[in-house]
Structure formats: structure tokens, C-alpha cells
Amino acid sequence: MRSFAFFLLLLTLWLPSLSAQVLDDLEYSVAQVEELLDRARAARSDAERYQLADLALSIARDLRYDGGIARAYLIMAQVRAQNGRPEEALQFFLEAEEKLTPTERTPPPVSDRAVLREVYTGIGDLFFREKDYPNARRYYRQALQLSPANEMLVEKIGDAFLLGMQYDSAEVAYKSLISQYKSAGKHPELIQVYQKLATAYNSEGNLSKGLFYYLAIEDILERHGSPAVRAVMYNNVGKQYALLNDYPRALNYFRKAELQCQWIDCDHLSVVYANMGVALHNTGQTGAGIEYLHKAGRLLEQQGNRSALAPLKHLIASIYLSNRDAQHALEHNTEAMQLAEATQQPDLLAKTYRTAADIYYQLYEYEKAYHAYREYLRLNDELRRQEQERQQRLEQQRSLLNAAENQIKYLLIRQNIRELELQNARYEQDRLRLQNENLELERQRQEKEVELLLAQRETDRVRLREQTLLALKARSELQLAAQRLDAEKKERTIALLKQQEQIALAQRQADSARVEQMRLDQVFQQREQASFRRFVYTVGGFGLLLLGLLTIGWFLARQASRRLSAQNREIERQKAQIEEERHKSDQLLLNILPAEVAHELRTQGYATPRLYPSATVVFTDFLNFTSLSEKLTPEQLIDELDECFLGFDEICERYGLEKIKTIGDAYMCAGGLPVPNDTHPLDAVSAALEMMAWLEHRNQTNPKAIFREMRVGIHTGPVIAGVIGKNKFAYDIWGDAVNLASRLEMLGEPGRINISGATYEAIRHRFRCAYRGKKAVHNKGLVDMYFVEGPIVT
């Protein structure tokens, strides 16, 4: 039993030492994998990075080190993506994802979350480069879930929406970035986002929205930009106004850009000159415009920029052609054709042949015009064919990439199944081996127990024999001791007797630590009266000579006086009529536009759009308008709407709100413009409450009223206001605040005023409101909403 305990003690000491040695070898190998991965990240050539990552992958597989396998696959995928091999890169990315995808029981550690985020971002970048924007957004969102505060991923999602032509969704995605950049003062990044949105809306054809973002960029650069950056911005804003056909305002901005470039070196001065030339041509100053275009051409020739000189020459040829100067147009168009061919610009070359056909047609050289037009059609067909082939290749590449993704995932699943089966087989083999080892140990233990029992029995037999011999020896010794005792007793008795004798002897022997027409009228009357007086004096003089002539003269003078009086009366009548028509015109203009905007139009001929950082927009809408209007005649419908909107107009006038427009049964007004004020949220809510009260009073006093219920939506935020159109003016407002106010009205309830969180913060001290919670708004996300209950009574 003691030997078995000793054996177990030795086995316990040997196993930890063996486990420690294996663990040290494993950690040393993991360290080798991490060292190879660090060297791969630091390597300069792609070939070296791939080779080192592949070596690390091999060692990590032997060690079944999933973290090392995933990092190695990530580096190999990044190298293949840079080398333009997307299918292989996708395979490696998906291999890394499979190793890092967390399970419900074992979420990945922080270091693996960073690697998984890089994997999802890399896959998103692959699909983005292949213009598969939905799949790119899907992977970017997965990466964003792992790092919610990552601004780069938010911008990538916005870019994918933008290039996928989902502009409103891109704007929503950029909202949080814009807010973060504003609060952090990151002006370059903010300008970059605004520039992307402006370019996108321009390509969509929404030029007003593009202008909104260019004006926002102008506002930032006026405060924080350098002269060089402002010059670029002035040119861009001018280009935007040119797209809107507002060439005078565009010309103003181009001149600002030219002025900036007089003091600094501008790389884009030729572009500014070209834009000014086009703007001058479109404002009727063709001569000056052509001069600026020639200045731009001379600059490009000095720079040797033949690629940019080709379209400029074609532009000059087009302007000469529009002015019917065919000879100059032919000269410049020929130069443009040669340059386009030399710089390999097939699209521009096709346009030059089209312009050449028009020039030859104007010169009556019909055969040349025919040949030029045929060449234009040939080049155009070739360009269309190349574009179709490019689109087909792109679509094929997308399909291959999607198919590769699904195939790789399928293969990974099969590989995982095979690995699991192999792992189960290894587990079963290990289990059987351990079972055999346990049986062998048990057999050895039992043999040792038998040996221990036999040894114990022999030991007991020897011990018994020894004890018997010891007992016999003890008995003999006892007998001898008894004999010695008897002898000692006798000797003690004798000694005692002797001692007593000595004591007795010692006893005996011893005893011892805000008037030109009236003046002209007065001058005209004075001239007529002076002419009349001269005529009377002449007739009077002749009357002294001839009495008969006096009578005739008197008669003629009387007739002239009557004509003069009639002329004066006609002049006064025309003056009154002109004044009346002017008054009507002014009143009509004031009914369409605000007084400030109307005054600006009368004095300047145009009105500049303005950005209002804070304004309150109100939308109203009658309930069941469509079904109710089907039951009314057009006259009844107009009378009903006219009565309601007249009442609303009076309420808006009392509270200083500006009526913007009506759309069907919807009524839209706004506070805080055109003259800004600080009370527009309170004015808007007060007007909305009075509109509700006016409608309720009308329902009670007019039982035949058709529109009996309405919803109201109010939001406070930044808007752009201005006049749109050239012949028919219309004052309007734009911006996210307008869209959100309309959504609030749609999401409201009959008889209730639904306001946003921004409006609530501005009126909470004067009105009681009931919080509705966060409601989902299309393209806006979740928005705080409140119902206005009434004013706070103090």
C-alpha cells in the first residue's frame, strides 16, 4: 500500500512537468506566427508580404491557432485585392471571416473584433470597386456594428448610397457625420461631404439642392478657407448658377475667382477664364466672352495641356458657329479635331465631327457636311458599343464575384464539416487510446497490489517468528533476573545490617543554599398756355387793323382753348389710369411676394436666395379631402377652400407669418422670414392653435361646412428662401426643415398639432405639450414628436 502511494506521487509530479514543457513549445510557436505576421505587415513588396503571411498561415494551421490563421488570410486578401485579383481576395477574406465569426457562447475578444472589422471593410471595398453597392453597404454595416463610432465606415456607407444614386439615403447617412464634423470643427472633412452631396444632386438634375450645399461650402470657406481654396469655391458656385441659367450671378462669382487669382498662383485660372467666356457669351457679351476663351487657350498652350485645350477649341468653335461666323468656327473646330485625335479623346472627336457637319452645312458645302456627319455617326456608334461592352464586362464581373462569394461560402461550409468529422475521429481515437492506457494502468495497479499483499504476508510471518524468539529469550532473562534478585536481596539485607551498625555508630560519634411725370405735365401746360398767349396777342394786333379778322380770330382762339382743355383732361385721365394700374401691379406683386423681396425685385431686377439658420415651417391638411372633394362641384370645392384659406391668411398676418403656398387642400406658411426674428416658434404654434379654434368655430356656426377636421405639423430648423422663375415669380422655401414639417403633419392626428423636438425646446416655457415618443420618419430615422395641449396659464 505504501509503494502504490509512492507510485501515484511520482506520476503526479511527472505529468505537470510534461504539460509545462508542451505549453512552452506551443507559446514559442504562437510567438513565431505573430512575428511572421508583424514582418508581413511591415514588408514593402507585395510578394514578400504574401510569402510571409503564407508561411505564418502554415504554422498557425499546424497549431490550430484561429487568430493567426485569420490574420494571415487578411494580409493575403489585402495583397490580392491590391493586385486586381478580386476572386482570390474574396476567398481569403471569407476564410478569415469564418475563423473569426463569433458564436453565441464564445464572443470574439477585442483584438479579433478589430481584425473582423478589417475583414468586413475589405469585402465591402471589393464590392464597392466592382460597383456592387448594395453588397458593399451590407458588409460596411457589419463592420460598423463592431465599431459604431468609426467615421470612415459611416462615410463609406454614404458613398455607396451616393454612387448607387440613392441620394436621399446618402444624405441621411451623412447627417451624423456632418453633425460630428461641425461639433469637432473638422472643416475640410465637412466640405468634402458637402461637395459629394452637391455633385450628386447636380448629376440627378436637382440643381437647387446642389446650390444649397455649394452655398454651405461658401459659408464655411468665407470664415475658415484660404484665398486659393476660396478661388476654387467661387468658380464652383459660379458654375452652379450657370447650370441654373442665372448667368449674371454666375459671372459675378467668376469675377470673384479671377480677382483672387490676381494675388495668388491659381492652377485653375484657365478654367475660370473659360467659364467667364461662356457666361459673357450667354449674357450677350459674345466678343468679351471669346476674348476670355482665347486667354484660357493661351494659358493651356503655355502649360502644354493639349488634353484640356481640345474641348476649349471646340467650345470656341461652337460659339463662333452660333454667331454664324463659319470661317472662324471651322478653323477652331479643325484644331479641336486634331487635338482630340492626338490626345485620344473619342467622345470629343465625335462632337467635333458633329460640329463640322453643322459648319459645312452653313457654308453650303453639303458633301463635306454629309461625310462629317457620317463620321460622327460612326464614332458615336463605336462609343456606344464600347460603353455597352464595358457595362457587360462590369455586370459579368459582379455576377462572378457574387457567385464566387456563394461558392466560397459553400466550400467553407463543406470544409468545416470535413474538419469537424476529422476532429471527431481524432477525438474518438484519443478516447480509445486513453481508455487503453487507463486499462493498462489499472492492470499494473492490480499487479502491484498483489505483490504488495505477498510481501506483507511474508513480513508478518517473519515478524511472528522473531516475536516468538524474543518471548523465549525474555523468559530466560526473567528467570536469571529472579535469581539475581534473590542474591541481591540477601546482599542488601547484609548491607542494611552493616549500615544500621554504621548509623548507630555515626549517631554516636556525631550531632551539623422708399416726381418726374408731374413736372413734364406742368411744363407741357406752361408751353401750351404760352403758345395760347402768343396766339391771342397776334390775333389782338391784327384785330386793331381788321375788325372782321378780330371776330374770326376770337372764334379760332375759343376753338383752340377748347382743344387745350380737352387735351389737359385727357392727360389727367391717362395719369390717373397709369397710377391706378401701377398701384394694382404693386398690390399684385405684394400678394405674390413678401414686401422685402418685391422691393428687391423692383430695384435690382432679381432677388438673391437667403439661408435662414432658424425658421419655423407650418403645414395644415384637411382630413378625407379626396373623398369629400369627389362629392362637390368644382365651384363648391373652390368656395370651401377659399373661405378656409382666407381665414388662415388673416391669422398668419396677425402673427407675422409668411404664407408660402397652397397645394390642393394643404396650406403652408413659415415664421422667421423674410425678416428674421426670435419669436417665430411661439408665433407659429399660436397661429396653429388659432387656426384650430377658427375651424372649430366655423363647424359650430355653419352646419353645412364640408372640411371639419385637419392635421397640423410644425418643425423649426434651417431653410433656404428665394424667388424661383424668370417670368412667373414664386417665393418658396427649401430644406430638410420643410420636408420634416410635412412628415410631422402626415404623422399627426385630426384636431391635433404635431411638433418636433426642436420646436418643443423653443416653446416649452409657454405651451403645454404631450410627448409622443420617437416616431419613424421616412429617410429621417427616429424623430421626437409632441402634441401641443395649449398655453401655460400663469
Short mmCIF file of N, CA, C and O in Angstrom, two decimals, residues 360-409:
data_model
loop_
_atom_site.label_atom_id
_atom_site.label_comp_id
_atom_site.label_asym_id
_atom_site.label_seq_id
_atom_site.Cartn_x
_atom_site.Cartn_y
_atom_site.Cartn_z
N TYR A 360 -20.10 73.03 -92.21
CA TYR A 360 -20.12 72.85 -93.66
C TYR A 360 -21.52 73.08 -94.23
O TYR A 360 -21.68 73.59 -95.34
N TYR A 361 -22.54 72.69 -93.43
CA TYR A 361 -23.92 72.94 -93.87
C TYR A 361 -24.18 74.44 -93.98
O TYR A 361 -24.82 74.92 -94.91
N GLN A 362 -23.64 75.23 -93.01
CA GLN A 362 -23.80 76.69 -93.02
C GLN A 362 -23.00 77.31 -94.17
O GLN A 362 -23.36 78.35 -94.72
N LEU A 363 -21.90 76.65 -94.58
CA LEU A 363 -21.08 77.13 -95.70
C LEU A 363 -21.58 76.59 -97.05
O LEU A 363 -20.93 76.81 -98.08
N TYR A 364 -22.73 75.84 -97.04
CA TYR A 364 -23.33 75.24 -98.24
C TYR A 364 -22.42 74.20 -98.89
O TYR A 364 -22.53 73.91 -100.08
N GLU A 365 -21.51 73.64 -98.12
CA GLU A 365 -20.67 72.56 -98.63
C GLU A 365 -21.29 71.25 -98.15
O GLU A 365 -20.85 70.63 -97.18
N TYR A 366 -22.38 70.85 -98.84
CA TYR A 366 -23.21 69.76 -98.35
C TYR A 366 -22.51 68.40 -98.39
O TYR A 366 -22.76 67.55 -97.54
N GLU A 367 -21.62 68.20 -99.35
CA GLU A 367 -20.95 66.91 -99.42
C GLU A 367 -20.02 66.71 -98.23
O GLU A 367 -20.00 65.65 -97.61
N LYS A 368 -19.28 67.79 -97.90
CA LYS A 368 -18.40 67.69 -96.71
C LYS A 368 -19.23 67.52 -95.45
O LYS A 368 -18.85 66.79 -94.52
N ALA A 369 -20.36 68.25 -95.39
CA ALA A 369 -21.24 68.11 -94.22
C ALA A 369 -21.73 66.67 -94.10
O ALA A 369 -21.79 66.10 -92.99
N TYR A 370 -22.07 66.05 -95.24
CA TYR A 370 -22.55 64.68 -95.22
C TYR A 370 -21.47 63.71 -94.72
O TYR A 370 -21.71 62.86 -93.86
N HIS A 371 -20.24 63.88 -95.25
CA HIS A 371 -19.16 62.99 -94.81
C HIS A 371 -18.82 63.19 -93.33
O HIS A 371 -18.56 62.22 -92.62
N ALA A 372 -18.84 64.46 -92.86
CA ALA A 372 -18.56 64.71 -91.44
C ALA A 372 -19.64 64.10 -90.55
O ALA A 372 -19.34 63.51 -89.49
N TYR A 373 -20.90 64.20 -90.99
CA TYR A 373 -21.98 63.64 -90.18
C TYR A 373 -21.90 62.11 -90.15
O TYR A 373 -22.16 61.48 -89.13
N ARG A 374 -21.51 61.51 -91.31
CA ARG A 374 -21.34 60.06 -91.31
C ARG A 374 -20.25 59.62 -90.34
O ARG A 374 -20.39 58.64 -89.62
N GLU A 375 -19.15 60.36 -90.31
CA GLU A 375 -18.07 60.02 -89.39
C GLU A 375 -18.52 60.19 -87.94
O GLU A 375 -18.15 59.40 -87.06
N TYR A 376 -19.33 61.23 -87.70
CA TYR A 376 -19.88 61.45 -86.34
C TYR A 376 -20.73 60.24 -85.92
O TYR A 376 -20.61 59.73 -84.80
N LEU A 377 -21.60 59.78 -86.85
CA LEU A 377 -22.44 58.63 -86.51
C LEU A 377 -21.61 57.38 -86.27
O LEU A 377 -21.87 56.59 -85.36
N ARG A 378 -20.55 57.20 -87.07
CA ARG A 378 -19.69 56.02 -86.88
C ARG A 378 -19.01 56.05 -85.52
O ARG A 378 -19.01 55.06 -84.77
N LEU A 379 -18.42 57.21 -85.19
CA LEU A 379 -17.75 57.32 -83.88
C LEU A 379 -18.72 57.17 -82.74
O LEU A 379 -18.42 56.54 -81.71
N ASN A 380 -19.92 57.75 -82.91
CA ASN A 380 -20.91 57.66 -81.84
C ASN A 380 -21.35 56.22 -81.62
O ASN A 380 -21.51 55.76 -80.48
N ASP A 381 -21.55 55.48 -82.73
CA ASP A 381 -21.91 54.07 -82.60
C ASP A 381 -20.79 53.28 -81.94
O ASP A 381 -21.04 52.39 -81.12
N GLU A 382 -19.54 53.60 -82.28
CA GLU A 382 -18.41 52.91 -81.68
C GLU A 382 -18.34 53.17 -80.18
O GLU A 382 -18.10 52.26 -79.38
N LEU A 383 -18.57 54.44 -79.79
CA LEU A 383 -18.55 54.77 -78.37
C LEU A 383 -19.67 54.06 -77.62
O LEU A 383 -19.46 53.55 -76.51
N ARG A 384 -20.86 54.02 -78.26
CA ARG A 384 -21.98 53.33 -77.61
C ARG A 384 -21.69 51.84 -77.46
O ARG A 384 -21.99 51.23 -76.44
N ARG A 385 -21.05 51.25 -78.51
CA ARG A 385 -20.71 49.83 -78.43
C ARG A 385 -19.69 49.56 -77.33
O ARG A 385 -19.81 48.61 -76.56
N GLN A 386 -18.68 50.44 -77.22
CA GLN A 386 -17.66 50.27 -76.18
C GLN A 386 -18.28 50.40 -74.79
O GLN A 386 -17.93 49.64 -73.88
N GLU A 387 -19.22 51.33 -74.66
CA GLU A 387 -19.86 51.50 -73.35
C GLU A 387 -20.69 50.28 -72.99
O GLU A 387 -20.71 49.83 -71.85
N GLN A 388 -21.41 49.73 -74.01
CA GLN A 388 -22.19 48.53 -73.74
C GLN A 388 -21.29 47.37 -73.35
O GLN A 388 -21.60 46.60 -72.43
N GLU A 389 -20.15 47.24 -74.05
CA GLU A 389 -19.21 46.16 -73.70
C GLU A 389 -18.67 46.36 -72.29
O GLU A 389 -18.52 45.40 -71.54
N ARG A 390 -18.36 47.62 -71.95
CA ARG A 390 -17.84 47.88 -70.60
C ARG A 390 -18.88 47.52 -69.54
O ARG A 390 -18.55 46.91 -68.51
N GLN A 391 -20.15 47.90 -69.81
CA GLN A 391 -21.20 47.58 -68.86
C GLN A 391 -21.40 46.07 -68.75
O GLN A 391 -21.63 45.54 -67.66
N GLN A 392 -21.30 45.37 -69.92
CA GLN A 392 -21.45 43.92 -69.87
C GLN A 392 -20.32 43.27 -69.07
O GLN A 392 -20.55 42.35 -68.28
N ARG A 393 -19.09 43.77 -69.30
CA ARG A 393 -17.96 43.22 -68.51
C ARG A 393 -18.15 43.48 -67.04
O ARG A 393 -17.87 42.62 -66.20
N LEU A 394 -18.62 44.69 -66.73
CA LEU A 394 -18.81 45.04 -65.32
C LEU A 394 -19.88 44.17 -64.69
O LEU A 394 -19.71 43.66 -63.57
N GLU A 395 -20.98 43.95 -65.43
CA GLU A 395 -22.05 43.13 -64.89
C GLU A 395 -21.60 41.68 -64.75
O GLU A 395 -21.93 41.00 -63.77
N GLN A 396 -20.79 41.24 -65.72
CA GLN A 396 -20.26 39.88 -65.62
C GLN A 396 -19.34 39.73 -64.43
O GLN A 396 -19.38 38.73 -63.71
N GLN A 397 -18.52 40.77 -64.19
CA GLN A 397 -17.61 40.73 -63.05
C GLN A 397 -18.39 40.70 -61.74
O GLN A 397 -18.04 39.97 -60.81
N ARG A 398 -19.49 41.49 -61.70
CA ARG A 398 -20.32 41.47 -60.48
C ARG A 398 -20.92 40.09 -60.26
O ARG A 398 -20.91 39.57 -59.14
N SER A 399 -21.45 39.50 -61.36
CA SER A 399 -22.07 38.19 -61.23
C SER A 399 -21.04 37.16 -60.78
O SER A 399 -21.32 36.32 -59.91
N LEU A 400 -19.83 37.23 -61.37
CA LEU A 400 -18.79 36.28 -60.98
C LEU A 400 -18.42 36.45 -59.52
O LEU A 400 -18.19 35.48 -58.80
N LEU A 401 -18.35 37.72 -59.07
CA LEU A 401 -17.97 37.97 -57.69
C LEU A 401 -19.03 37.45 -56.72
O LEU A 401 -18.71 36.83 -55.71
N ASN A 402 -20.33 37.68 -57.08
CA ASN A 402 -21.40 37.17 -56.22
C ASN A 402 -21.41 35.65 -56.20
O ASN A 402 -21.58 35.02 -55.16
N ALA A 403 -21.20 35.07 -57.44
CA ALA A 403 -21.17 33.60 -57.49
C ALA A 403 -19.98 33.06 -56.71
O ALA A 403 -20.09 32.05 -56.01
N ALA A 404 -18.83 33.78 -56.82
CA ALA A 404 -17.65 33.33 -56.09
C ALA A 404 -17.89 33.41 -54.60
O ALA A 404 -17.48 32.51 -53.85
N GLU A 405 -18.57 34.46 -54.15
CA GLU A 405 -18.85 34.58 -52.71
C GLU A 405 -19.67 33.40 -52.22
O GLU A 405 -19.34 32.76 -51.21
N ASN A 406 -20.76 33.07 -52.98
CA ASN A 406 -21.62 31.97 -52.56
C ASN A 406 -20.88 30.63 -52.64
O ASN A 406 -21.01 29.78 -51.76
N GLN A 407 -20.06 30.45 -53.73
CA GLN A 407 -19.32 29.20 -53.88
C GLN A 407 -18.30 29.03 -52.78
O GLN A 407 -18.14 27.95 -52.21
N ILE A 408 -17.60 30.13 -52.47
CA ILE A 408 -16.59 30.05 -51.41
C ILE A 408 -17.24 29.73 -50.08
O ILE A 408 -16.72 28.91 -49.30
N LYS A 409 -18.39 30.38 -49.82
CA LYS A 409 -19.06 30.10 -48.55
C LYS A 409 -19.50 28.64 -48.49
O LYS A 409 -19.39 27.99 -47.45
#
